[in-house]
């Protein structure tokens, strides 16, 4: 992880491991053969690091066999609910909890820009599992710990005023509830409103005819 942060003097040692497929233990003298596949990750532009003399060119080409570019979390909002539930399951098991997360929380998470990327989301879910007393993580819990300035900027990017922001979040919540639960009756129960309210607002926002 963070291969771009590796000190220059250690890069040659890693290069030898990749080329020779062997290591020598500290204090040892006998090479030990390896059968491994190396996956290296970085958020830096290694090509620029090579040009600046901070990263070995030969190591870069040795590592850059099958490059995979992963967009930042803010550009793949559809992954947020999947990652959130995966982290929730992991930390429930780790800490012996049985927390759930509701749609209002997921909707707020999907509006945030995640400057710290997936790690920030992971840390937030762990914090919520450990610190809140309630069994269900709600939008209120998220708003208590999220960076409000960054949350506000997410709405400002779309030039939304308060009324428009409320409509935006309401539409998102209704749309997600209908998609996840399949009927207006089930969506209404999850959202805590009546079925006619869900039906009326869904028609109003063009979610359903």
Short mmCIF file of C-alpha atoms in Angstrom, two decimals:
data_model
loop_
_atom_site.label_atom_id
_atom_site.label_comp_id
_atom_site.label_asym_id
_atom_site.label_seq_id
_atom_site.Cartn_x
_atom_site.Cartn_y
_atom_site.Cartn_z
CA UNK A 1 0.00 0.00 0.00
CA UNK A 2 1.14 3.60 -0.76
CA UNK A 3 4.03 2.35 -2.91
CA UNK A 4 4.73 5.97 -3.91
CA UNK A 5 5.82 6.69 -0.32
CA UNK A 6 8.54 4.02 -0.29
CA UNK A 7 12.02 5.53 0.41
CA UNK A 8 14.28 5.51 -2.63
CA UNK A 9 16.91 3.26 -0.98
CA UNK A 10 14.30 0.56 -0.31
CA UNK A 11 12.98 0.58 -3.87
CA UNK A 12 16.02 -1.30 -5.17
CA UNK A 13 15.41 -4.06 -2.62
CA UNK A 14 11.81 -4.47 -3.72
CA UNK A 15 12.94 -4.47 -7.35
CA UNK A 16 15.30 -7.36 -6.60
CA UNK A 17 12.45 -9.30 -4.98
CA UNK A 18 10.30 -8.82 -8.07
CA UNK A 19 13.07 -9.69 -10.52
CA UNK A 20 14.73 -12.59 -8.73
CA UNK A 21 11.61 -13.92 -6.95
CA UNK A 22 13.60 -14.38 -3.76
CA UNK A 23 14.44 -12.73 -0.44
CA UNK A 24 17.19 -13.03 2.15
CA UNK A 25 16.17 -12.81 5.80
CA UNK A 26 17.80 -10.16 7.98
CA UNK A 27 20.96 -11.75 9.33
CA UNK A 28 20.64 -14.62 6.90
CA UNK A 29 22.72 -15.60 3.88
CA UNK A 30 20.59 -18.18 2.06
CA UNK A 31 18.11 -16.87 -0.57
CA UNK A 32 14.50 -17.98 -0.04
CA UNK A 33 12.46 -18.50 -3.19
CA UNK A 34 9.04 -16.85 -3.43
CA UNK A 35 5.86 -17.62 -5.30
CA UNK A 36 3.82 -14.44 -4.85
CA UNK A 37 1.74 -11.94 -6.79
CA UNK A 38 2.33 -8.31 -5.84
CA UNK A 39 -0.46 -5.73 -5.91
CA UNK A 40 0.80 -2.18 -5.35
CA UNK A 41 -1.45 0.81 -4.67
CA UNK A 42 -0.85 4.55 -4.68
CA UNK A 43 -2.76 7.80 -4.99
CA UNK A 44 0.24 9.54 -6.54
CA UNK A 45 1.20 9.92 -10.19
CA UNK A 46 4.22 7.65 -10.34
CA UNK A 47 5.12 8.76 -13.86
CA UNK A 48 5.75 12.26 -12.48
CA UNK A 49 7.62 10.80 -9.50
CA UNK A 50 9.91 9.00 -11.95
CA UNK A 51 10.59 12.22 -13.89
CA UNK A 52 11.38 14.04 -10.65
CA UNK A 53 13.82 11.32 -9.61
CA UNK A 54 11.81 10.21 -6.59
CA UNK A 55 10.81 6.80 -7.91
CA UNK A 56 12.92 4.26 -9.79
CA UNK A 57 11.93 3.94 -13.42
CA UNK A 58 12.80 0.23 -13.56
CA UNK A 59 10.63 -0.48 -10.50
CA UNK A 60 7.77 1.53 -11.99
CA UNK A 61 7.75 -0.57 -15.18
CA UNK A 62 8.13 -3.78 -13.19
CA UNK A 63 5.04 -2.89 -11.14
CA UNK A 64 2.99 -1.34 -13.93
CA UNK A 65 2.13 -4.61 -15.71
CA UNK A 66 -1.65 -4.55 -15.30
CA UNK A 67 -2.67 -1.04 -14.20
CA UNK A 68 -6.09 -0.61 -12.59
CA UNK A 69 -7.38 2.92 -12.07
CA UNK A 70 -9.98 3.22 -9.31
CA UNK A 71 -11.98 6.48 -9.38
CA UNK A 72 -12.33 8.38 -6.10
CA UNK A 73 -15.39 7.54 -4.03
CA UNK A 74 -17.06 10.88 -4.85
CA UNK A 75 -17.18 9.77 -8.51
CA UNK A 76 -18.82 6.41 -7.78
CA UNK A 77 -21.57 7.22 -5.33
CA UNK A 78 -23.37 4.00 -6.24
CA UNK A 79 -20.67 2.10 -4.29
CA UNK A 80 -21.26 3.97 -1.03
CA UNK A 81 -24.20 1.87 0.20
CA UNK A 82 -22.40 -1.37 -0.71
CA UNK A 83 -19.21 -0.34 1.07
CA UNK A 84 -21.14 1.00 4.06
CA UNK A 85 -22.96 -2.29 4.58
CA UNK A 86 -19.75 -4.28 4.13
CA UNK A 87 -17.97 -2.15 6.76
CA UNK A 88 -20.99 -2.35 9.06
CA UNK A 89 -20.96 -6.14 8.89
CA UNK A 90 -17.20 -6.21 9.56
CA UNK A 91 -17.32 -3.93 12.60
CA UNK A 92 -20.48 -5.52 14.02
CA UNK A 93 -18.61 -8.81 14.07
CA UNK A 94 -15.41 -7.28 15.44
CA UNK A 95 -17.09 -5.48 18.34
CA UNK A 96 -19.93 -7.91 19.00
CA UNK A 97 -22.62 -5.42 17.93
CA UNK A 98 -25.77 -5.65 15.84
CA UNK A 99 -26.10 -2.15 14.37
CA UNK A 100 -28.17 -1.34 11.30
CA UNK A 101 -28.18 1.76 9.10
CA UNK A 102 -31.29 3.46 7.75
CA UNK A 103 -31.96 5.14 4.41
CA UNK A 104 -31.64 8.66 5.77
CA UNK A 105 -28.04 7.91 6.76
CA UNK A 106 -27.21 6.34 3.39
CA UNK A 107 -28.63 9.36 1.58
CA UNK A 108 -26.49 11.78 3.58
CA UNK A 109 -23.40 9.63 2.98
CA UNK A 110 -24.13 9.75 -0.75
CA UNK A 111 -24.17 13.59 -0.72
CA UNK A 112 -20.76 13.88 0.95
CA UNK A 113 -17.63 14.35 -1.20
CA UNK A 114 -15.33 11.98 0.76
CA UNK A 115 -11.99 13.80 0.54
CA UNK A 116 -10.49 10.92 2.55
CA UNK A 117 -11.94 8.41 0.10
CA UNK A 118 -12.86 4.85 1.16
CA UNK A 119 -10.71 5.00 4.30
CA UNK A 120 -12.70 7.98 5.57
CA UNK A 121 -15.96 6.06 5.07
CA UNK A 122 -14.51 2.99 6.79
CA UNK A 123 -13.31 5.05 9.78
CA UNK A 124 -16.69 6.77 10.07
CA UNK A 125 -18.64 3.49 10.13
CA UNK A 126 -16.29 2.02 12.75
CA UNK A 127 -16.69 5.15 14.90
CA UNK A 128 -20.49 4.96 14.66
CA UNK A 129 -20.60 1.26 15.55
CA UNK A 130 -18.41 1.84 18.60
CA UNK A 131 -19.84 5.12 19.92
CA UNK A 132 -23.63 5.26 19.39
CA UNK A 133 -25.97 3.55 21.84
CA UNK A 134 -28.92 3.10 19.48
CA UNK A 135 -29.26 -0.01 17.34
CA UNK A 136 -30.01 1.94 14.15
CA UNK A 137 -27.56 4.46 12.65
CA UNK A 138 -29.60 7.39 11.35
CA UNK A 139 -28.96 10.50 9.31
CA UNK A 140 -28.79 12.44 12.58
CA UNK A 141 -25.86 10.35 13.77
CA UNK A 142 -24.03 11.01 10.49
CA UNK A 143 -24.65 14.76 10.69
CA UNK A 144 -23.28 14.81 14.24
CA UNK A 145 -19.83 13.71 13.12
CA UNK A 146 -19.55 14.68 9.44
CA UNK A 147 -17.66 17.81 8.38
CA UNK A 148 -20.50 20.31 7.97
CA UNK A 149 -18.43 22.71 5.86
CA UNK A 150 -17.68 19.96 3.35
CA UNK A 151 -21.27 18.78 3.47
CA UNK A 152 -22.46 22.30 2.72
CA UNK A 153 -20.03 22.62 -0.17
CA UNK A 154 -21.52 19.46 -1.74
CA UNK A 155 -24.88 21.23 -1.95
CA UNK A 156 -23.31 24.54 -2.97
CA UNK A 157 -21.58 22.81 -5.90
CA UNK A 158 -25.03 22.12 -7.28
CA UNK A 159 -26.10 25.73 -6.47
CA UNK A 160 -28.88 24.47 -4.20
CA UNK A 161 -30.62 26.73 -1.71
CA UNK A 162 -32.19 25.31 1.47
CA UNK A 163 -35.54 24.48 -0.15
CA UNK A 164 -33.87 22.84 -3.14
CA UNK A 165 -31.53 20.83 -0.88
CA UNK A 166 -34.49 19.51 1.12
CA UNK A 167 -36.27 18.50 -2.10
CA UNK A 168 -33.09 16.90 -3.43
CA UNK A 169 -32.58 14.75 -0.32
CA UNK A 170 -36.30 13.90 -0.08
CA UNK A 171 -36.38 12.75 -3.70
CA UNK A 172 -33.24 10.65 -3.21
CA UNK A 173 -34.66 8.97 -0.11
CA UNK A 174 -37.98 8.11 -1.74
CA UNK A 175 -36.27 6.85 -4.89
CA UNK A 176 -33.89 4.62 -2.90
CA UNK A 177 -36.68 3.32 -0.66
CA UNK A 178 -38.80 2.32 -3.66
CA UNK A 179 -35.83 0.73 -5.40
CA UNK A 180 -34.73 -1.24 -2.33
CA UNK A 181 -38.17 -2.30 -1.07
CA UNK A 182 -40.24 -2.60 -4.23
CA UNK A 183 -43.54 -1.11 -3.08
CA UNK A 184 -44.91 2.18 -1.77
CA UNK A 185 -46.26 0.45 1.36
CA UNK A 186 -42.85 -0.97 2.33
CA UNK A 187 -41.09 2.26 1.39
CA UNK A 188 -43.52 4.22 3.57
CA UNK A 189 -42.77 2.01 6.59
CA UNK A 190 -39.03 2.48 6.15
CA UNK A 191 -39.35 6.24 5.66
CA UNK A 192 -41.74 6.67 8.57
CA UNK A 193 -44.54 8.30 6.56
CA UNK A 194 -47.89 7.19 5.16
CA UNK A 195 -48.22 5.29 1.87
CA UNK A 196 -50.29 8.07 0.24
CA UNK A 197 -47.49 10.53 1.09
CA UNK A 198 -44.90 8.35 -0.63
CA UNK A 199 -47.20 7.89 -3.64
CA UNK A 200 -47.94 11.61 -3.92
CA UNK A 201 -44.32 12.70 -3.61
CA UNK A 202 -43.09 9.97 -5.96
CA UNK A 203 -45.48 11.26 -8.62
CA UNK A 204 -44.53 14.85 -7.86
CA UNK A 205 -40.81 14.12 -8.38
CA UNK A 206 -41.39 11.97 -11.47
CA UNK A 207 -40.11 8.83 -9.80
CA UNK A 208 -43.24 6.93 -10.78
CA UNK A 209 -46.30 7.69 -12.90
#
